[in-house]
Amino acid sequence: SYSVSHRLINLLTGISLYNKAGGKSDPEAENQIIRHVRLCASFIYNNLERDIQYNHLLKNYVALATYSAGLGYLPKKFQFLPSAIQKSLRQVVLEDGGHAERSPMYHALGILDIDILLDSGIFEIPVMKNLTKIRKKMSRALAIMSHPDGKIALFNDSWLGGFPDVEFFKTPEVCSQEILPITGYGRIGGASDVVIMDCGPCGPDDNPGHAHADFLSIEASIGKRRFIIDPGVPTYTAGE
């Protein structure tokens, strides 16, 4: 369902961007895509990843919210989404703004999920305010887990290229010494020279799937260039 959720979001986004760019109208092709999107939504709804939970289940909910945004309203079967999404975010986002699975990459994708929910226009004001509050905390945490080159540290299950650079998220300025005490990441340095340390748990005890053996490891940048690095996980997206 995680992969299908990405497919649904990307297909609807693709149609929207194509139309906004003035693409040539092709009702037959669009109807075929919409039929497949409906199939995706039905599959996700009937196969919510309640066994894995965390970022997988949240992505399922975001996909159903995207589908609802395309309809312009929240269908009766999806009325559970506002409370389910807030419950999922309480599981995924820690009090210091970090991601429970301790992956800077999934952290960035989590902020994108919140942005999609905020843009969907299908939630009441109290839910929107809570989403905005959570995003602010996550944005600050992302800045602490990032290098001066505008990209994340590659601790745990992380890689580059699957999401925008950090500047896309409009993260706030951070001090010369910052720590996320619950998440377990620390950052020392300024605009050019930085050391980032992983000193927290591998991840949730009930879902350590994105954990790597990098406890107490560090990354460092000198003169805005990465000097000591974790090679990360290079195989998720196409590269050189």
CSV table of C-alpha atoms in Angstrom, one decimal:
chain,number,residue,atom,x,y,z
A,1,SER,CA,0.0,0.0,0.0
A,2,TYR,CA,3.0,2.3,0.6
A,3,SER,CA,4.0,2.1,-3.1
A,4,VAL,CA,0.4,2.5,-4.3
A,5,SER,CA,0.0,5.6,-2.1
A,6,HIS,CA,3.0,7.2,-3.8
A,7,ARG,CA,1.5,6.2,-7.2
A,8,LEU,CA,-1.9,7.8,-6.4
A,9,ILE,CA,-0.3,11.1,-5.1
A,10,ASN,CA,2.0,11.3,-8.1
A,11,LEU,CA,-0.7,10.5,-10.7
A,12,LEU,CA,-3.0,13.2,-9.4
A,13,THR,CA,-0.2,15.7,-9.0
A,14,GLY,CA,1.0,14.9,-12.6
A,15,ILE,CA,-2.5,15.6,-14.0
A,16,SER,CA,-2.7,18.8,-12.1
A,17,LEU,CA,0.7,20.1,-13.2
A,18,TYR,CA,0.1,19.0,-16.8
A,19,ASN,CA,-3.2,21.0,-17.0
A,20,LYS,CA,-1.6,24.0,-15.2
A,21,ALA,CA,1.2,24.0,-17.8
A,22,GLY,CA,-1.3,24.2,-20.6
A,23,GLY,CA,-0.9,20.6,-21.8
A,24,LYS,CA,-3.0,19.4,-24.7
A,25,SER,CA,-6.4,18.1,-23.5
A,26,ASP,CA,-6.7,14.3,-23.8
A,27,PRO,CA,-9.9,13.2,-21.9
A,28,GLU,CA,-9.5,9.6,-22.8
A,29,ALA,CA,-6.1,9.3,-21.3
A,30,GLU,CA,-7.1,11.4,-18.3
A,31,ASN,CA,-10.1,9.2,-17.7
A,32,GLN,CA,-8.0,6.1,-17.9
A,33,ILE,CA,-5.6,7.5,-15.3
A,34,ILE,CA,-8.5,8.6,-13.0
A,35,ARG,CA,-9.9,5.0,-13.2
A,36,HIS,CA,-6.6,3.7,-12.1
A,37,VAL,CA,-6.5,6.3,-9.3
A,38,ARG,CA,-9.9,5.1,-8.0
A,39,LEU,CA,-8.5,1.5,-8.0
A,40,CYS,CA,-5.5,2.8,-6.0
A,41,ALA,CA,-7.7,4.6,-3.5
A,42,SER,CA,-9.8,1.4,-3.0
A,43,PHE,CA,-6.8,-0.8,-2.6
A,44,ILE,CA,-5.2,1.6,0.0
A,45,TYR,CA,-8.5,1.9,1.9
A,46,ASN,CA,-8.9,-1.9,2.1
A,47,ASN,CA,-5.2,-2.5,2.9
A,48,LEU,CA,-4.2,0.2,5.4
A,49,GLU,CA,-0.8,-0.7,6.8
A,50,ARG,CA,-1.9,-0.9,10.4
A,51,ASP,CA,0.6,-3.7,11.0
A,52,ILE,CA,3.7,-1.6,10.1
A,53,GLN,CA,2.2,1.8,11.1
A,54,TYR,CA,4.6,4.8,11.3
A,55,ASN,CA,5.5,6.4,8.0
A,56,HIS,CA,3.8,3.7,5.9
A,57,LEU,CA,0.4,4.2,7.5
A,58,LEU,CA,0.8,8.0,7.5
A,59,LYS,CA,1.5,7.8,3.7
A,60,ASN,CA,-1.7,5.7,3.2
A,61,TYR,CA,-3.7,8.4,5.0
A,62,VAL,CA,-2.0,11.2,2.9
A,63,ALA,CA,-2.9,9.4,-0.3
A,64,LEU,CA,-6.5,9.1,0.7
A,65,ALA,CA,-6.5,12.8,1.6
A,66,THR,CA,-5.0,13.6,-1.8
A,67,TYR,CA,-7.8,11.6,-3.5
A,68,SER,CA,-10.4,13.4,-1.4
A,69,ALA,CA,-8.9,16.8,-2.4
A,70,GLY,CA,-9.3,15.7,-6.0
A,71,LEU,CA,-13.0,15.1,-5.3
A,72,GLY,CA,-13.3,18.4,-3.5
A,73,TYR,CA,-14.8,16.8,-0.3
A,74,LEU,CA,-14.2,14.1,2.2
A,75,PRO,CA,-16.2,11.0,1.3
A,76,LYS,CA,-18.2,9.3,4.0
A,77,LYS,CA,-15.9,6.3,4.1
A,78,PHE,CA,-12.9,8.6,4.7
A,79,GLN,CA,-14.5,10.6,7.5
A,80,PHE,CA,-12.1,8.8,9.9
A,81,LEU,CA,-9.1,10.6,8.3
A,82,PRO,CA,-8.8,13.8,10.4
A,83,SER,CA,-8.6,11.8,13.7
A,84,ALA,CA,-6.5,9.0,12.2
A,85,ILE,CA,-4.0,11.4,10.7
A,86,GLN,CA,-3.5,13.2,14.0
A,87,LYS,CA,-3.1,9.9,15.9
A,88,SER,CA,-0.5,8.8,13.3
A,89,LEU,CA,1.4,12.1,13.6
A,90,ARG,CA,1.5,11.7,17.4
A,91,GLN,CA,3.2,8.3,16.8
A,92,VAL,CA,5.6,9.5,14.0
A,93,VAL,CA,6.7,13.0,15.3
A,94,LEU,CA,8.5,13.2,18.6
A,95,GLU,CA,8.2,16.0,21.1
A,96,ASP,CA,11.4,17.7,20.0
A,97,GLY,CA,10.2,17.6,16.3
A,98,GLY,CA,12.2,14.6,15.2
A,99,HIS,CA,11.0,11.5,13.4
A,100,ALA,CA,10.4,8.4,15.6
A,101,GLU,CA,12.1,6.2,13.0
A,102,ARG,CA,15.3,8.3,13.3
A,103,SER,CA,15.8,8.8,9.6
A,104,PRO,CA,16.5,12.3,8.4
A,105,MET,CA,15.3,11.2,4.9
A,106,TYR,CA,11.9,10.0,6.2
A,107,HIS,CA,11.8,13.1,8.3
A,108,ALA,CA,11.9,15.3,5.2
A,109,LEU,CA,9.3,13.1,3.5
A,110,GLY,CA,7.1,13.5,6.6
A,111,ILE,CA,7.2,17.3,6.2
A,112,LEU,CA,6.2,16.9,2.5
A,113,ASP,CA,3.3,14.7,3.8
A,114,ILE,CA,2.2,17.5,6.1
A,115,ASP,CA,2.5,20.1,3.3
A,116,ILE,CA,0.2,17.9,1.1
A,117,LEU,CA,-2.4,17.7,4.0
A,118,LEU,CA,-2.2,21.4,4.5
A,119,ASP,CA,-2.8,22.0,0.8
A,120,SER,CA,-5.6,19.5,0.5
A,121,GLY,CA,-8.3,22.0,1.8
A,122,ILE,CA,-10.5,19.2,3.2
A,123,PHE,CA,-9.8,19.6,7.0
A,124,GLU,CA,-11.3,21.8,9.6
A,125,ILE,CA,-9.4,24.8,11.1
A,126,PRO,CA,-8.3,23.0,14.4
A,127,VAL,CA,-6.7,20.2,12.4
A,128,MET,CA,-5.0,22.7,10.1
A,129,LYS,CA,-3.6,24.6,13.1
A,130,ASN,CA,-2.2,21.4,14.6
A,131,LEU,CA,-0.6,20.4,11.3
A,132,THR,CA,1.1,23.9,11.1
A,133,LYS,CA,2.4,23.6,14.6
A,134,ILE,CA,3.8,20.1,13.9
A,135,ARG,CA,5.4,21.3,10.7
A,136,LYS,CA,7.2,24.1,12.5
A,137,LYS,CA,8.8,21.7,15.0
A,138,MET,CA,9.8,19.3,12.2
A,139,SER,CA,11.3,22.1,10.1
A,140,ARG,CA,13.6,23.2,13.0
A,141,ALA,CA,14.6,19.6,13.6
A,142,LEU,CA,15.4,19.1,9.9
A,143,ALA,CA,17.8,22.1,10.1
A,144,ILE,CA,19.6,20.5,13.0
A,145,MET,CA,20.1,17.3,11.0
A,146,SER,CA,21.4,19.1,7.9
A,147,HIS,CA,24.8,20.2,6.5
A,148,PRO,CA,25.8,23.7,5.2
A,149,ASP,CA,25.4,22.3,1.6
A,150,GLY,CA,21.7,22.3,2.2
A,151,LYS,CA,21.3,18.5,2.4
A,152,ILE,CA,20.6,16.1,5.2
A,153,ALA,CA,23.0,13.9,7.2
A,154,LEU,CA,22.7,10.4,6.0
A,155,PHE,CA,22.2,8.6,9.3
A,156,ASN,CA,20.1,5.5,9.4
A,157,ASP,CA,18.0,4.7,6.4
A,158,SER,CA,18.7,7.9,4.4
A,159,TRP,CA,19.8,8.9,0.9
A,160,LEU,CA,19.9,11.9,-1.3
A,161,GLY,CA,17.7,12.6,-4.3
A,162,GLY,CA,14.4,11.3,-3.2
A,163,PHE,CA,13.1,14.7,-2.0
A,164,PRO,CA,14.0,18.5,-2.4
A,165,ASP,CA,17.0,20.1,-0.8
A,166,VAL,CA,16.6,21.4,2.8
A,167,GLU,CA,16.1,25.0,1.6
A,168,PHE,CA,12.9,24.0,-0.1
A,169,PHE,CA,11.4,23.5,3.4
A,170,LYS,CA,12.3,27.0,4.5
A,171,THR,CA,14.0,25.8,7.7
A,172,PRO,CA,14.8,28.3,10.4
A,173,GLU,CA,18.3,29.4,11.4
A,174,VAL,CA,19.8,27.2,14.1
A,175,CYS,CA,22.3,28.1,16.8
A,176,SER,CA,26.0,27.0,16.9
A,177,GLN,CA,25.1,24.2,19.3
A,178,GLU,CA,21.8,22.4,19.0
A,179,ILE,CA,20.5,19.0,20.3
A,180,LEU,CA,17.3,17.0,19.7
A,181,PRO,CA,17.3,15.2,23.1
A,182,ILE,CA,14.5,12.7,22.3
A,183,THR,CA,15.4,12.0,18.7
A,184,GLY,CA,19.1,11.8,19.6
A,185,TYR,CA,20.8,14.0,17.1
A,186,GLY,CA,23.2,16.9,17.9
A,187,ARG,CA,24.8,19.6,15.8
A,188,ILE,CA,27.8,21.9,16.5
A,189,GLY,CA,29.1,24.5,14.1
A,190,GLY,CA,28.2,27.6,12.1
A,191,ALA,CA,27.5,28.5,8.5
A,192,SER,CA,30.5,26.6,7.0
A,193,ASP,CA,31.9,24.1,9.5
A,194,VAL,CA,29.6,21.6,11.2
A,195,VAL,CA,29.7,18.3,13.1
A,196,ILE,CA,26.5,16.3,13.4
A,197,MET,CA,26.2,13.3,15.7
A,198,ASP,CA,23.8,10.4,16.0
A,199,CYS,CA,23.5,9.5,19.7
A,200,GLY,CA,19.9,8.4,20.0
A,201,PRO,CA,18.0,5.1,19.8
A,202,CYS,CA,18.0,3.1,16.6
A,203,GLY,CA,14.3,3.8,16.2
A,204,PRO,CA,11.0,2.7,17.8
A,205,ASP,CA,11.3,-0.7,19.7
A,206,ASP,CA,8.2,-1.9,17.8
A,207,ASN,CA,9.5,-0.9,14.3
A,208,PRO,CA,13.3,-0.7,13.9
A,209,GLY,CA,13.1,-1.3,10.2
A,210,HIS,CA,15.0,1.8,9.2
A,211,ALA,CA,17.8,1.4,11.8
A,212,HIS,CA,21.4,1.0,10.9
A,213,ALA,CA,24.4,0.3,13.1
A,214,ASP,CA,25.5,4.0,13.3
A,215,PHE,CA,25.1,4.7,17.0
A,216,LEU,CA,27.6,7.4,18.0
A,217,SER,CA,28.7,8.0,14.5
A,218,ILE,CA,29.4,11.6,13.2
A,219,GLU,CA,29.3,13.5,9.9
A,220,ALA,CA,31.3,16.7,9.4
A,221,SER,CA,31.5,19.5,6.9
A,222,ILE,CA,34.4,21.9,6.4
A,223,GLY,CA,34.0,25.1,4.3
A,224,LYS,CA,30.5,24.0,3.3
A,225,ARG,CA,31.9,20.7,1.9
A,226,ARG,CA,31.3,17.3,3.3
A,227,PHE,CA,34.4,16.0,4.9
A,228,ILE,CA,33.4,13.0,7.0
A,229,ILE,CA,30.3,11.2,5.6
A,230,ASP,CA,28.1,8.3,6.1
A,231,PRO,CA,27.6,6.8,2.6
A,232,GLY,CA,23.9,6.4,3.3
A,233,VAL,CA,21.7,4.0,1.3
A,234,PRO,CA,22.5,4.6,-2.4
A,235,THR,CA,20.2,2.0,-3.9
A,236,TYR,CA,16.6,3.4,-3.5
A,237,THR,CA,16.7,5.9,-6.4
A,238,ALA,CA,18.7,5.9,-9.7
A,239,GLY,CA,22.1,7.5,-9.6
A,240,GLU,CA,25.4,7.5,-11.4
